[in-house]
Every structure is written in structure tokens, then in C-alpha cells.
Coordinates of C-alpha atoms and ligand atoms in Angstrom, one line a residue:
M1 CA -40.0 -33.6 -58.4
E2 CA -43.0 -31.9 -56.9
S3 CA -42.4 -31.4 -53.2
E4 CA -45.0 -32.3 -50.6
K5 CA -47.3 -29.3 -49.8
F6 CA -46.3 -27.4 -46.7
V7 CA -49.9 -26.8 -45.7
P8 CA -52.6 -29.4 -46.5
E9 CA -55.3 -28.4 -49.0
D10 CA -58.2 -28.6 -46.4
F11 CA -56.3 -26.7 -43.7
D12 CA -58.6 -24.7 -41.3
A13 CA -56.9 -21.3 -40.6
S14 CA -59.7 -19.8 -38.5
E15 CA -58.0 -20.8 -35.2
W16 CA -54.6 -19.7 -34.1
G17 CA -54.0 -23.1 -32.5
N18 CA -54.1 -24.7 -36.0
I19 CA -51.7 -22.1 -37.5
E20 CA -49.2 -22.2 -34.6
P21 CA -47.2 -25.4 -35.5
Y22 CA -46.6 -24.1 -39.0
V23 CA -45.5 -20.7 -37.7
N24 CA -43.1 -22.5 -35.3
D25 CA -41.7 -24.5 -38.1
L26 CA -41.1 -21.4 -40.2
L27 CA -39.5 -19.5 -37.3
N28 CA -37.3 -22.3 -36.1
R29 CA -36.3 -24.5 -39.0
S30 CA -32.6 -24.7 -39.9
L31 CA -31.6 -22.4 -42.8
S32 CA -28.2 -23.6 -43.7
C33 CA -28.7 -25.2 -47.1
T34 CA -28.6 -23.5 -50.5
G35 CA -32.1 -22.4 -51.4
C36 CA -33.3 -22.7 -47.8
L37 CA -34.3 -19.1 -47.7
E38 CA -36.3 -19.5 -50.9
G39 CA -38.0 -22.5 -49.5
L40 CA -38.9 -20.6 -46.4
I41 CA -40.4 -17.8 -48.4
A42 CA -42.4 -20.2 -50.5
D43 CA -43.8 -22.1 -47.5
A44 CA -44.6 -18.9 -45.7
S45 CA -46.5 -17.8 -48.8
S46 CA -48.5 -21.0 -48.9
L47 CA -49.5 -20.5 -45.2
A48 CA -50.4 -16.9 -45.9
E49 CA -52.7 -18.0 -48.8
H50 CA -54.7 -20.2 -46.5
I51 CA -54.9 -17.5 -43.8
S52 CA -55.8 -14.8 -46.3
E53 CA -58.6 -16.9 -47.8
T54 CA -60.1 -17.8 -44.4
G55 CA -60.1 -14.1 -43.5
A56 CA -61.7 -13.3 -46.9
L57 CA -64.5 -15.8 -46.5
L58 CA -65.3 -14.6 -43.0
Y59 CA -65.4 -11.0 -44.2
I60 CA -67.6 -12.0 -47.2
G61 CA -69.9 -13.9 -44.9
M62 CA -70.3 -10.9 -42.7
T63 CA -70.8 -8.2 -45.3
C64 CA -73.4 -10.4 -47.2
D65 CA -75.4 -10.6 -44.0
T66 CA -74.7 -7.8 -41.5
E67 CA -77.6 -8.7 -39.3
N68 CA -76.3 -12.2 -38.6
D69 CA -74.5 -12.0 -35.2
E70 CA -72.8 -15.4 -35.6
K71 CA -71.1 -14.4 -38.8
R72 CA -70.1 -11.0 -37.3
D73 CA -68.7 -12.8 -34.3
S74 CA -66.7 -15.3 -36.4
F75 CA -65.1 -12.5 -38.3
L76 CA -64.4 -10.5 -35.1
D77 CA -63.0 -13.6 -33.5
F78 CA -60.6 -14.0 -36.4
V79 CA -59.7 -10.3 -36.3
E80 CA -59.1 -10.4 -32.5
N81 CA -57.4 -13.8 -32.1
V82 CA -55.7 -14.6 -35.4
R83 CA -54.6 -11.3 -37.0
P84 CA -52.7 -9.8 -34.0
K85 CA -50.6 -13.0 -33.6
L86 CA -50.1 -13.0 -37.3
S87 CA -48.7 -9.5 -37.5
E88 CA -46.3 -10.4 -34.7
F89 CA -45.3 -13.5 -36.6
S90 CA -44.8 -11.6 -39.9
D91 CA -42.5 -9.3 -38.1
S92 CA -40.4 -12.1 -36.7
L93 CA -40.3 -13.9 -40.1
N94 CA -39.4 -10.7 -41.9
R95 CA -36.5 -10.2 -39.5
R96 CA -35.4 -13.9 -39.9
I97 CA -35.3 -13.4 -43.6
V98 CA -33.6 -10.0 -44.0
E99 CA -31.1 -10.7 -41.2
H100 CA -30.0 -14.0 -42.8
T101 CA -26.4 -14.1 -43.9
S102 CA -27.3 -15.1 -47.5
I103 CA -29.9 -12.4 -48.0
D104 CA -27.6 -10.5 -50.4
D105 CA -27.2 -13.6 -52.6
M106 CA -31.0 -13.8 -53.3
S107 CA -32.0 -13.3 -56.9
P108 CA -33.4 -10.0 -58.1
R109 CA -36.8 -11.6 -58.1
Y110 CA -37.0 -10.9 -54.3
D111 CA -35.7 -7.3 -54.4
L112 CA -39.1 -5.6 -54.1
M113 CA -40.3 -8.1 -51.5
I114 CA -37.2 -7.6 -49.4
K115 CA -37.6 -3.8 -49.7
G116 CA -41.1 -4.1 -48.4
M117 CA -40.0 -6.4 -45.5
R118 CA -37.3 -3.9 -44.4
N119 CA -39.8 -1.1 -44.5
D120 CA -42.4 -3.1 -42.4
I121 CA -39.7 -4.1 -39.8
E122 CA -38.9 -0.4 -39.4
I123 CA -42.4 0.7 -38.7
F124 CA -43.6 -2.4 -36.8
R125 CA -44.5 -1.8 -33.1
K126 CA -45.9 -4.6 -30.9
E127 CA -47.9 -2.1 -28.9
N128 CA -49.8 -1.1 -32.1
I129 CA -51.4 -4.6 -32.4
P130 CA -54.2 -4.2 -29.9
L131 CA -54.8 -0.7 -31.3
G132 CA -55.3 -2.3 -34.7
V133 CA -57.9 -4.6 -33.2
E134 CA -59.7 -1.7 -31.5
Q135 CA -59.7 0.1 -34.8
T136 CA -61.3 -2.9 -36.7
K137 CA -64.0 -3.2 -34.1
L138 CA -65.0 0.5 -34.5
V139 CA -64.9 0.1 -38.3
T140 CA -67.2 -2.9 -38.1
E141 CA -69.6 -1.0 -35.9
A142 CA -69.7 1.9 -38.4
Q143 CA -70.4 -0.6 -41.2
A144 CA -73.2 -2.2 -39.2
I145 CA -74.8 1.2 -38.6
N146 CA -74.7 2.1 -42.3
G147 CA -75.9 -1.4 -43.4
A148 CA -78.9 -1.1 -41.1
M149 CA -80.1 2.2 -42.4
T150 CA -83.4 2.1 -44.3
V151 CA -86.1 4.6 -44.9
N152 CA -89.8 4.3 -45.5
F153 CA -90.3 5.7 -48.9
D154 CA -93.0 5.3 -51.6
G155 CA -94.9 2.8 -49.4
E156 CA -92.0 0.5 -48.6
E157 CA -88.9 0.1 -46.4
R158 CA -86.0 0.7 -48.6
T159 CA -82.2 0.4 -48.4
M160 CA -79.9 3.3 -49.1
P161 CA -78.7 1.8 -52.4
Q162 CA -82.4 1.4 -53.4
M163 CA -83.0 5.1 -52.7
R164 CA -80.6 6.1 -55.4
G165 CA -83.3 5.4 -58.0
Y166 CA -85.5 8.1 -56.4
M167 CA -82.6 10.5 -56.0
E168 CA -82.0 10.4 -59.8
S169 CA -85.7 11.0 -60.6
N170 CA -86.5 13.7 -63.2
E171 CA -89.2 15.1 -60.8
R172 CA -87.5 17.6 -58.6
A173 CA -90.1 17.1 -55.9
V174 CA -89.4 13.4 -55.7
R175 CA -85.6 14.0 -55.6
E176 CA -86.1 16.5 -52.9
E177 CA -88.2 14.2 -50.8
A178 CA -85.9 11.3 -51.3
W179 CA -82.8 13.4 -50.5
K180 CA -84.5 14.7 -47.4
S181 CA -85.6 11.3 -46.1
V182 CA -82.2 9.8 -46.7
T183 CA -80.5 12.8 -45.0
E184 CA -82.9 12.8 -42.0
R185 CA -82.2 9.1 -41.6
R186 CA -78.4 9.7 -41.7
V187 CA -78.8 12.5 -39.1
V188 CA -80.2 9.9 -36.6
D189 CA -76.9 8.1 -36.5
S190 CA -74.5 10.9 -37.3
E191 CA -73.6 11.6 -33.6
R192 CA -72.3 8.0 -33.1
L193 CA -70.6 8.0 -36.5
S194 CA -68.8 11.2 -35.5
E195 CA -67.8 9.7 -32.2
I196 CA -66.5 6.6 -33.9
F197 CA -64.4 8.8 -36.2
D198 CA -63.0 10.8 -33.2
E199 CA -62.0 7.5 -31.6
L200 CA -60.4 6.2 -34.8
I201 CA -58.4 9.4 -35.3
S202 CA -57.0 9.2 -31.8
I203 CA -56.1 5.5 -32.1
R204 CA -54.4 6.2 -35.5
H205 CA -52.5 9.1 -34.2
K206 CA -51.2 7.0 -31.3
M207 CA -50.1 4.2 -33.7
A208 CA -48.1 6.7 -35.7
R209 CA -46.4 8.2 -32.6
N210 CA -45.6 4.7 -31.3
A211 CA -43.8 4.0 -34.6
G212 CA -41.8 7.2 -34.3
F213 CA -43.7 9.4 -36.8
E214 CA -44.9 13.0 -36.4
S215 CA -48.2 12.3 -37.9
Y216 CA -50.5 9.4 -39.1
T217 CA -50.1 10.7 -42.6
D218 CA -46.3 10.1 -42.6
Y219 CA -46.8 6.7 -41.0
M220 CA -49.4 5.7 -43.5
F221 CA -47.3 6.7 -46.5
R222 CA -44.8 4.1 -45.2
A223 CA -47.3 1.6 -44.1
M224 CA -49.0 1.7 -47.5
H225 CA -45.7 1.3 -49.3
R226 CA -46.0 4.6 -51.1
F227 CA -42.4 4.6 -52.2
D228 CA -42.9 6.3 -55.5
Y229 CA -44.8 9.4 -54.6
S230 CA -44.9 11.9 -51.7
K231 CA -47.3 14.0 -49.7
E232 CA -46.2 16.9 -51.8
D233 CA -47.2 15.1 -55.0
C234 CA -50.7 14.6 -53.5
I235 CA -51.0 18.3 -52.7
E236 CA -49.8 19.1 -56.3
F237 CA -52.5 16.7 -57.6
H238 CA -55.2 18.5 -55.6
D239 CA -54.1 21.8 -57.1
S240 CA -54.0 20.4 -60.6
I241 CA -57.5 19.0 -60.2
E242 CA -58.8 22.3 -59.0
K243 CA -57.2 24.1 -62.0
V244 CA -58.0 21.6 -64.7
C245 CA -61.2 19.8 -63.7
M246 CA -63.2 22.5 -61.8
P247 CA -63.8 24.7 -64.9
L248 CA -65.3 21.8 -66.8
L249 CA -67.4 20.7 -63.8
H250 CA -68.8 24.2 -63.4
Q251 CA -69.5 24.2 -67.2
I252 CA -71.4 20.9 -66.9
N253 CA -73.4 22.3 -64.0
S254 CA -74.4 25.5 -65.6
A255 CA -75.4 23.8 -68.8
R256 CA -77.7 21.6 -66.6
V257 CA -79.1 24.5 -64.7
S258 CA -80.1 26.3 -67.9
S259 CA -81.6 23.3 -69.7
L260 CA -83.5 22.4 -66.6
G261 CA -84.7 25.9 -66.2
L262 CA -83.5 26.1 -62.5
D263 CA -82.5 29.2 -60.6
G264 CA -79.6 27.3 -59.1
L265 CA -78.6 23.8 -57.9
R266 CA -79.8 22.3 -54.7
P267 CA -78.2 19.2 -53.1
W268 CA -80.8 16.9 -54.7
D269 CA -80.1 18.2 -58.2
V270 CA -76.7 16.6 -58.6
N271 CA -74.8 13.7 -56.9
E272 CA -71.7 15.4 -55.7
K273 CA -69.5 12.3 -56.0
T274 CA -70.8 10.7 -59.3
G275 CA -72.2 13.8 -61.0
V276 CA -75.4 11.9 -61.6
G277 CA -78.4 14.2 -62.0
P278 CA -81.8 14.4 -63.7
D279 CA -81.8 14.1 -67.5
T280 CA -81.7 17.5 -69.1
E281 CA -84.2 16.4 -71.7
G282 CA -86.6 14.9 -69.2
K283 CA -85.9 11.4 -70.3
P284 CA -86.4 8.7 -67.6
P285 CA -83.3 7.5 -65.7
L286 CA -81.1 5.0 -67.5
R287 CA -82.1 1.5 -66.7
P288 CA -79.5 -0.8 -68.3
F289 CA -81.0 -4.0 -66.9
E290 CA -84.0 -5.3 -65.0
N291 CA -82.3 -7.9 -62.9
V292 CA -78.9 -9.3 -62.0
E293 CA -79.2 -12.3 -64.4
E294 CA -79.8 -10.0 -67.4
M295 CA -76.8 -7.8 -66.4
V296 CA -74.6 -10.8 -66.2
S297 CA -75.6 -12.5 -69.4
K298 CA -75.3 -9.2 -71.4
L299 CA -71.9 -8.5 -69.9
S300 CA -70.7 -11.9 -71.0
V301 CA -71.7 -11.1 -74.6
M302 CA -70.1 -7.7 -74.3
F303 CA -66.8 -9.0 -73.0
H304 CA -66.6 -11.7 -75.6
E305 CA -67.0 -9.0 -78.3
M306 CA -64.1 -7.1 -76.8
S307 CA -61.8 -10.2 -76.7
D308 CA -62.1 -13.9 -76.2
V309 CA -59.8 -13.8 -73.3
L310 CA -61.9 -11.2 -71.4
G311 CA -65.1 -13.1 -72.3
S312 CA -63.8 -16.4 -71.0
M313 CA -62.5 -14.8 -67.9
F314 CA -65.9 -13.3 -67.2
D315 CA -67.7 -16.6 -67.9
K316 CA -65.3 -18.2 -65.5
L317 CA -66.5 -15.8 -62.7
V318 CA -70.1 -16.8 -63.4
E319 CA -69.3 -20.5 -63.5
M320 CA -67.4 -20.4 -60.2
D321 CA -70.5 -18.9 -58.6
T322 CA -68.6 -16.3 -56.6
L323 CA -70.8 -13.3 -57.3
D324 CA -73.2 -11.7 -54.8
L325 CA -74.6 -8.9 -56.7
D326 CA -78.2 -7.9 -55.8
T327 CA -79.1 -5.4 -53.1
R328 CA -81.0 -6.5 -50.0
K329 CA -81.6 -5.3 -46.4
G330 CA -78.7 -6.3 -44.1
K331 CA -76.1 -6.3 -46.8
A332 CA -73.2 -3.9 -46.3
P333 CA -73.2 -1.0 -48.8
G334 CA -70.9 -0.6 -51.7
G335 CA -69.0 -3.1 -53.9
Y336 CA -65.7 -4.9 -53.7
Q337 CA -63.7 -7.7 -55.3
Y338 CA -61.9 -10.0 -52.9
Y339 CA -59.4 -12.5 -54.3
L340 CA -59.4 -15.9 -52.7
E341 CA -55.7 -16.5 -52.5
K342 CA -55.6 -20.2 -52.0
S343 CA -58.4 -21.1 -54.5
R344 CA -57.1 -18.3 -56.8
V345 CA -60.7 -17.3 -57.4
P346 CA -62.0 -13.7 -57.4
F347 CA -65.2 -13.0 -55.4
I348 CA -67.4 -10.0 -56.3
F349 CA -69.8 -8.2 -54.0
M350 CA -72.1 -5.4 -54.9
N351 CA -75.6 -3.9 -54.5
A352 CA -77.2 -3.9 -57.9
A353 CA -80.5 -2.1 -58.2
G354 CA -80.7 -1.7 -62.0
L355 CA -79.0 1.7 -62.5
Q356 CA -76.2 2.7 -64.8
G357 CA -74.1 3.3 -61.8
D358 CA -74.6 -0.4 -60.9
L359 CA -73.5 -1.5 -64.3
E360 CA -70.3 0.6 -63.9
T361 CA -69.6 -0.9 -60.5
M362 CA -70.0 -4.4 -61.9
I363 CA -67.6 -3.6 -64.7
H364 CA -65.2 -2.0 -62.3
E365 CA -65.2 -5.0 -60.0
A366 CA -64.9 -7.3 -63.0
G367 CA -61.7 -5.3 -63.9
H368 CA -60.3 -6.1 -60.5
A369 CA -61.2 -9.8 -61.1
F370 CA -59.4 -9.8 -64.5
H371 CA -56.4 -8.3 -62.8
S372 CA -56.4 -11.1 -60.3
L373 CA -56.8 -13.7 -63.0
Y374 CA -54.1 -12.2 -65.2
C375 CA -51.5 -12.5 -62.4
G376 CA -52.9 -15.7 -60.9
H377 CA -50.0 -17.6 -62.4
L378 CA -47.4 -15.9 -60.2
E379 CA -46.2 -18.3 -57.5
L380 CA -46.0 -16.2 -54.3
I381 CA -48.8 -14.3 -52.6
D382 CA -46.6 -11.3 -52.4
E383 CA -45.9 -11.4 -56.2
R384 CA -49.7 -11.3 -56.8
N385 CA -50.5 -8.6 -54.3
Y386 CA -50.5 -5.7 -56.8
P387 CA -50.3 -2.1 -55.5
I388 CA -53.7 -0.5 -55.1
E389 CA -52.8 2.4 -57.3
F390 CA -52.5 -0.1 -60.2
A391 CA -55.4 -2.3 -59.1
E392 CA -57.6 0.7 -59.8
V393 CA -56.1 1.1 -63.2
A394 CA -57.4 -2.4 -64.0
S395 CA -60.9 -1.5 -62.8
M396 CA -61.3 2.1 -63.8
S397 CA -59.9 1.6 -67.3
M398 CA -62.2 -1.3 -67.8
E399 CA -65.1 1.1 -67.3
L400 CA -63.8 3.3 -70.0
L401 CA -62.7 0.5 -72.4
T402 CA -66.1 -1.2 -72.3
Q403 CA -67.9 2.1 -73.3
P404 CA -68.2 1.2 -77.0
G405 CA -69.9 -2.1 -76.0
W406 CA -72.6 -0.5 -73.9
D407 CA -75.0 -0.6 -76.9
I408 CA -76.1 -4.1 -75.7
F409 CA -77.8 -2.5 -72.7
Y410 CA -79.6 0.3 -74.4
E411 CA -81.8 1.3 -77.3
G412 CA -82.0 4.6 -79.2
G413 CA -79.6 7.2 -78.0
D414 CA -79.4 5.9 -74.5
A415 CA -76.0 4.3 -74.9
N416 CA -74.6 7.6 -75.8
R417 CA -76.4 9.2 -72.8
A418 CA -74.8 6.6 -70.6
R419 CA -71.3 7.2 -72.1
R420 CA -71.7 11.0 -71.6
A421 CA -72.9 10.6 -68.1
H422 CA -69.9 8.3 -67.4
L423 CA -67.4 10.8 -68.7
E424 CA -69.1 13.5 -66.7
G425 CA -68.7 11.2 -63.8
V426 CA -64.9 11.2 -64.3
I427 CA -65.0 15.0 -64.1
F428 CA -67.0 14.8 -60.9
L429 CA -65.0 12.0 -59.3
L430 CA -61.5 13.6 -59.6
P431 CA -62.6 16.6 -57.4
W432 CA -64.3 14.2 -55.0
I433 CA -61.0 12.3 -54.7
A434 CA -59.2 15.6 -54.1
T435 CA -61.9 16.3 -51.5
I436 CA -61.5 13.1 -49.6
D437 CA -57.7 13.1 -49.8
S438 CA -57.3 16.8 -48.7
F439 CA -59.8 16.1 -45.9
Q440 CA -57.7 13.2 -44.6
H441 CA -54.5 15.3 -44.9
W442 CA -56.2 18.0 -42.8
V443 CA -57.7 15.5 -40.3
Y444 CA -54.5 13.7 -39.5
S445 CA -52.2 16.7 -39.5
N446 CA -54.6 18.3 -37.0
P447 CA -55.4 15.3 -34.8
E448 CA -56.5 17.5 -31.8
H449 CA -59.2 19.3 -33.8
T450 CA -62.7 19.9 -32.5
R451 CA -65.8 18.8 -34.3
D452 CA -66.6 22.4 -35.2
E453 CA -63.2 22.8 -36.8
R454 CA -63.6 19.6 -38.7
E455 CA -67.0 20.8 -40.1
A456 CA -65.4 24.1 -41.1
A457 CA -62.5 22.3 -42.8
W458 CA -64.8 20.0 -44.7
I459 CA -67.0 22.8 -45.9
E460 CA -64.0 24.8 -47.0
I461 CA -62.6 21.8 -48.9
R462 CA -66.1 21.3 -50.5
R463 CA -66.0 25.0 -51.6
R464 CA -62.9 24.3 -53.5
F465 CA -63.9 21.0 -55.1
G466 CA -67.7 21.0 -55.0
S467 CA -70.6 22.3 -57.1
E468 CA -71.9 25.8 -56.4
M469 CA -75.2 25.1 -54.7
N470 CA -77.8 26.5 -52.4
W471 CA -77.9 24.9 -48.9
D472 CA -80.4 27.4 -47.4
G473 CA -82.4 25.8 -44.6
I474 CA -81.1 22.3 -45.1
D475 CA -77.5 22.3 -44.0
G476 CA -77.9 20.2 -40.8
F477 CA -76.0 17.3 -42.3
R478 CA -73.7 19.3 -44.6
G479 CA -70.8 19.6 -42.2
V480 CA -70.7 15.8 -41.5
S481 CA -71.6 14.6 -45.0
W482 CA -68.1 13.1 -45.2
Q483 CA -69.7 10.3 -43.2
V484 CA -71.1 8.8 -46.4
Q485 CA -67.5 8.0 -47.5
G486 CA -66.8 4.6 -45.9
H487 CA -63.1 4.7 -46.8
L488 CA -62.6 7.3 -44.1
Y489 CA -63.5 4.7 -41.6
G490 CA -62.4 1.4 -43.0
A491 CA -59.5 2.3 -45.3
P492 CA -57.8 5.5 -44.2
F493 CA -55.8 7.3 -46.9
Y494 CA -57.0 4.8 -49.5
Y495 CA -58.5 7.2 -51.9
I496 CA -55.8 9.2 -53.8
E497 CA -55.2 5.8 -55.5
Y498 CA -58.4 6.2 -57.5
G499 CA -57.0 9.5 -58.8
I500 CA -53.6 8.2 -59.7
A501 CA -55.3 5.2 -61.3
Q502 CA -57.9 7.4 -63.1
L503 CA -55.0 9.3 -64.8
G504 CA -53.5 5.9 -65.9
S505 CA -56.9 4.7 -67.1
L506 CA -57.5 7.9 -69.1
Q507 CA -54.2 7.3 -70.9
L508 CA -55.1 3.7 -71.6
W509 CA -58.5 5.0 -72.9
Q510 CA -56.6 7.4 -75.2
T511 CA -54.7 4.4 -76.7
H512 CA -58.0 2.5 -77.0
R513 CA -59.6 5.4 -78.9
K514 CA -56.8 5.0 -81.5
D515 CA -56.3 1.2 -81.4
R516 CA -58.5 -1.1 -79.3
G517 CA -56.3 -4.1 -79.7
E518 CA -53.2 -2.3 -78.6
A519 CA -54.9 -1.0 -75.5
L520 CA -56.1 -4.5 -74.5
D521 CA -52.6 -5.9 -75.1
D522 CA -51.1 -3.1 -72.9
Y523 CA -53.7 -4.0 -70.2
A524 CA -52.9 -7.7 -70.3
K525 CA -49.1 -7.2 -70.3
A526 CA -49.2 -4.8 -67.2
M527 CA -51.8 -6.8 -65.2
S528 CA -49.9 -10.0 -65.6
L529 CA -47.0 -8.5 -63.8
G530 CA -48.9 -8.4 -60.5
N531 CA -46.7 -7.0 -57.8
T532 CA -43.4 -7.9 -59.4
K533 CA -42.5 -4.3 -60.5
T534 CA -42.6 -0.9 -59.0
L535 CA -45.5 1.4 -59.6
P536 CA -43.8 3.5 -62.3
E537 CA -42.6 0.3 -63.9
L538 CA -46.2 -1.1 -64.0
F539 CA -47.4 2.2 -65.5
S540 CA -44.7 2.0 -68.2
A541 CA -45.5 -1.7 -68.9
A542 CA -48.9 -0.4 -70.0
N543 CA -47.3 2.5 -71.9
L544 CA -48.6 5.0 -69.3
R545 CA -46.9 7.7 -67.3
L546 CA -47.3 8.3 -63.5
G547 CA -47.7 12.1 -63.0
F548 CA -49.5 14.7 -60.9
S549 CA -48.9 18.1 -62.6
E550 CA -51.3 20.4 -64.4
E551 CA -49.4 19.7 -67.6
H552 CA -50.0 16.0 -67.2
L553 CA -53.8 16.4 -66.5
E554 CA -54.6 18.9 -69.2
P555 CA -54.5 16.7 -72.3
L556 CA -56.3 13.9 -70.4
I557 CA -59.2 16.1 -69.2
G558 CA -59.1 17.8 -72.6
E559 CA -59.8 14.5 -74.3
I560 CA -62.8 14.0 -72.1
G561 CA -64.1 17.3 -73.3
V562 CA -63.5 16.2 -77.0
A563 CA -65.2 12.9 -76.4
M564 CA -68.2 14.5 -74.8
K565 CA -68.7 16.8 -77.8
E566 CA -68.6 13.7 -80.1
L567 CA -71.4 12.1 -78.1
A568 CA -73.6 15.2 -77.9
Ligands
ZN601 ZN1 -61.8 -0.6 -57.1

């Protein structure tokens, strides 16, 4: 018999007053029957779905319209009034569950969940709740500052994502002017963004000390449930990237310098994060689509050609009308996929301006959405809440696996140009990941640093992982150019995940190059597991290996070299 739903379908979770009776029930109900503990977990999951979805919708509302004060206030109200009480409740509920006398009789299904609860209990501190709220406010301010940035360029006011088109121009003078306008605009707010970052570091360090940790790094490894790799693994990964990727990156750069006939690179000649630069044969920048409608309808055809399952999943996203894809002023930068836990519907946000990078972002976010749909059948919210290291395998491998289908967006040799640029992008992204991750390791192990020291550390790290380029006379923003990386504000330490996932994706791509069907099967099998297995187990479910060493990277990066030659 289907039991009555614990939380009604139309429940409003935006006010704590509405949530409280359910919380009291969960914390006080009698737990003496067989299966009571399981019932408690299921009901708590259903409440969590409602609350998560409410938070998601408020966040989506705000990021789609950063100039709307009402939407910002509703989100902040939720953050300030609901989330703090919620984390206190989660802690009490976690304790109620793990301290229960029949906890050891629970089925293995709950093992990972219980391990997570015990971990969270250990690091939970009530005094960190208001610090978390403070942190979110600062992050929201930084986002608003970035969302409001526009420049007057080429006769119009333009958003930062819109400026990317000019920065990829084949005319060096246009690139230089675009780069300089964007940089000058960023300098205007850079003081406040540095201040916000200073405040965040101090708050974060305090949270870590409160929880009994030496550093925020150690605290975050536990808070992010990084049970299967260590700080040392990350450091080894940085070294491997330096040894294996940097020679290829320098090769790509010097080939560009010579075919463009330059005397050296300047910052407007290559995007340091994506590797995007002017076309070496002077061809116009890749424009895979004119508008969002065209992108969406061509993607539908492309995914159907890959497999009916992916095609129908993609069409479902379009039908559900949960896509906000075009760029406009007042929209937060970047892209994300947010799963609506109660409706079990993925929402995709991005700023499409017609570039190849936009197509890649859309495919990336679609990969996250597929992941959510593949594991949507799992009953409990915790079982669907896949680890971010594997979430990015779903999205980054989709970028690589769709490559053969990109013909639909291009004529002539342009699809191969796009593929080559994308593979070059992988070679640039890994060192950028190493940059951001090493920078965070440095920042949080030296929480008392001065701004000058921070600049010096950043420039030193960029020397290790960046392109050789000439900064003469234009280095005013160089030392704070980490400010362009929003994760440093909103998602501290969330970056190495992209690197771990990229290695997984490259392995899946290797399979795909031999047997496309097998790769898609591996993908489906692993993504359907959601969060019910450990990270190494998820990797093996897709026939991948989790590793950080030079030996592990070499054949993967080597295959990129081979594929780039095939496309030449
Ligand atoms: Zn992603």
C-alpha cells in the first residue's frame, strides 16, 4: 500500500514557520518499531526535496535577474532565515539516526549515507552557522558586482560574456582594445573584490578553527566528503600536470606565434583558461549558431544521432521549458545546471552569445542534466546527490563524446577546427585547474597573508602553469586576475574536481574512440548509480581509474596529441 505523503505536494518551504512542524515530527517521533529508522530517513528526504527545490528556485530567480532587488531579497531571506535553522536541524537529525540502537542493523544501502552523517556530526559547530550566512552575503555581493559589469564597446553597452566575441577577433588591434576595455572595467571594482575575498578568507579560517582544524583546507576536505583522495594527491596532480601538459601547451603556443607571425604572446592573444585564440589561418571565429533556438534544435538532432535515450532526454529538457540560455544585462555570468529535487527536473542556466565556447557550455550542462535524469529513479535525495568529482565526468565527457556530431553546426573544415580547439582547450584547462587549486592551497594555508604576498603567489603559480607572455606596461590587473574565477568566492576548493573528472572523461573518450556504443553504455551504467557508491567505485562502474600520477596522465594527454594530429 502506498503510504500518505509526509509532505504535501504544494508545500511552501520558503518560510521556517512552515517547515518547523515537520522538523519537530522528525526529531520527536517514536522510533521503536522495525523499519522506523528507514521511515524517518525517507520522510526527512522528502522534506529535504521540498526545501532544496525552494532554494533552487530562489537562486535561479536571482541569477536570472541580478538587478531585481525583490528576488535578491527573497533569496537572501531564505539563506538567512531558513538555511541556518536547517543545518542545526540536520545535525540533530544526524545524531538521532546514528545514535539509535538499531543503527547497526540497517541494510548496506545506508552505509555511505551513515558514513557521511558521522563525518558531518564530527565537523558541525553551531557557531559556524552565522559565519556561513555572512559568507553567502559576501558571495552574493561579489556576484552582483560581476553581473553589473558592462563596457561601452563598438558603439554599444555590452556584457562581459558578449565581449568574448571581440576578444577572439582575428584582428589583433580589436582584441587588444577589447581586452583593455574589459580589464579597465574590472580594475574599477577590483579593490572591493579583493576586500570581499579578504573577508571570506578570514571567515573561512575561523570556521575551520572552530571545528578543530589547523586550516580551512583540512576542514574543507572533510566538509566536501573527500574521503578517497588527499591533499598530497592534489599536490601530486599539480606536478603531473606541470610535467605532462605544459610541454604540449608551450608547443601549441609557439606554433601559434609562428603562424601568426608574432614576436611573442600578449594577454589578448590567448585566453589563459580556455586556450581560445585567433585563428592561425585568419579564418573568422567559429560561430556554431545564430541564436539559442538554432542551437537547441540542432543539439536535439545531434543527441538523437548519438542515441535515442540521450535524444529523448534532451527533448524532455526543452519540453519542460527549464532552460534560460541567452545572455542579457543583469544576468549572473557563467553557466550551471540545478536539479529541482522535488519535481525531479533539471534546470539549465547559461549566457549564450553564439560562440563555440557557448556550445561547449550547453553540452556540458546537458551532461549534468543527463546525469540527474539517469539517477532520478533513486528514491532518497542523498542517493541522487552524486559526488561533484563524478558529476563533472558526466558533463566533461559529454563534451568529448559529442565531438563526432559537431558537423551539424559547421560547414567545410570548421567542425574539425572546433574539435581541435576543444582538444587544445583540454590542454589549457588542466593547467588552469592546477593554478586555481594551488592558489587555494596557498591562500588557506597562509590565511594571514598580505595582498602583496597574495599577488606574488598568484604570479608565481601562473609562471608555473601559464603561457609565456609579455605583460610590459599592462600588468595593473595581472596580480588580481584570479578575481575572474567565481569559484574562489562562491565555491571554495571546488575546482580540482574538474581535473579529476577530466581524467575520467578522457578515459571514457578513449573507449568512445574505439567503440561508441560501449562508451555510452559505460556512461549510462555509472550515472544511474547516483551517489550510491564511493568515488573509486563510480569510476570503475564506467571502466575508469581514479589516479593522479604522471604515469596515469601520460597516455591520456598523449592521446590528445594523437587526435590533434588526425584533425590537422
Ligand atoms: Zn559542470
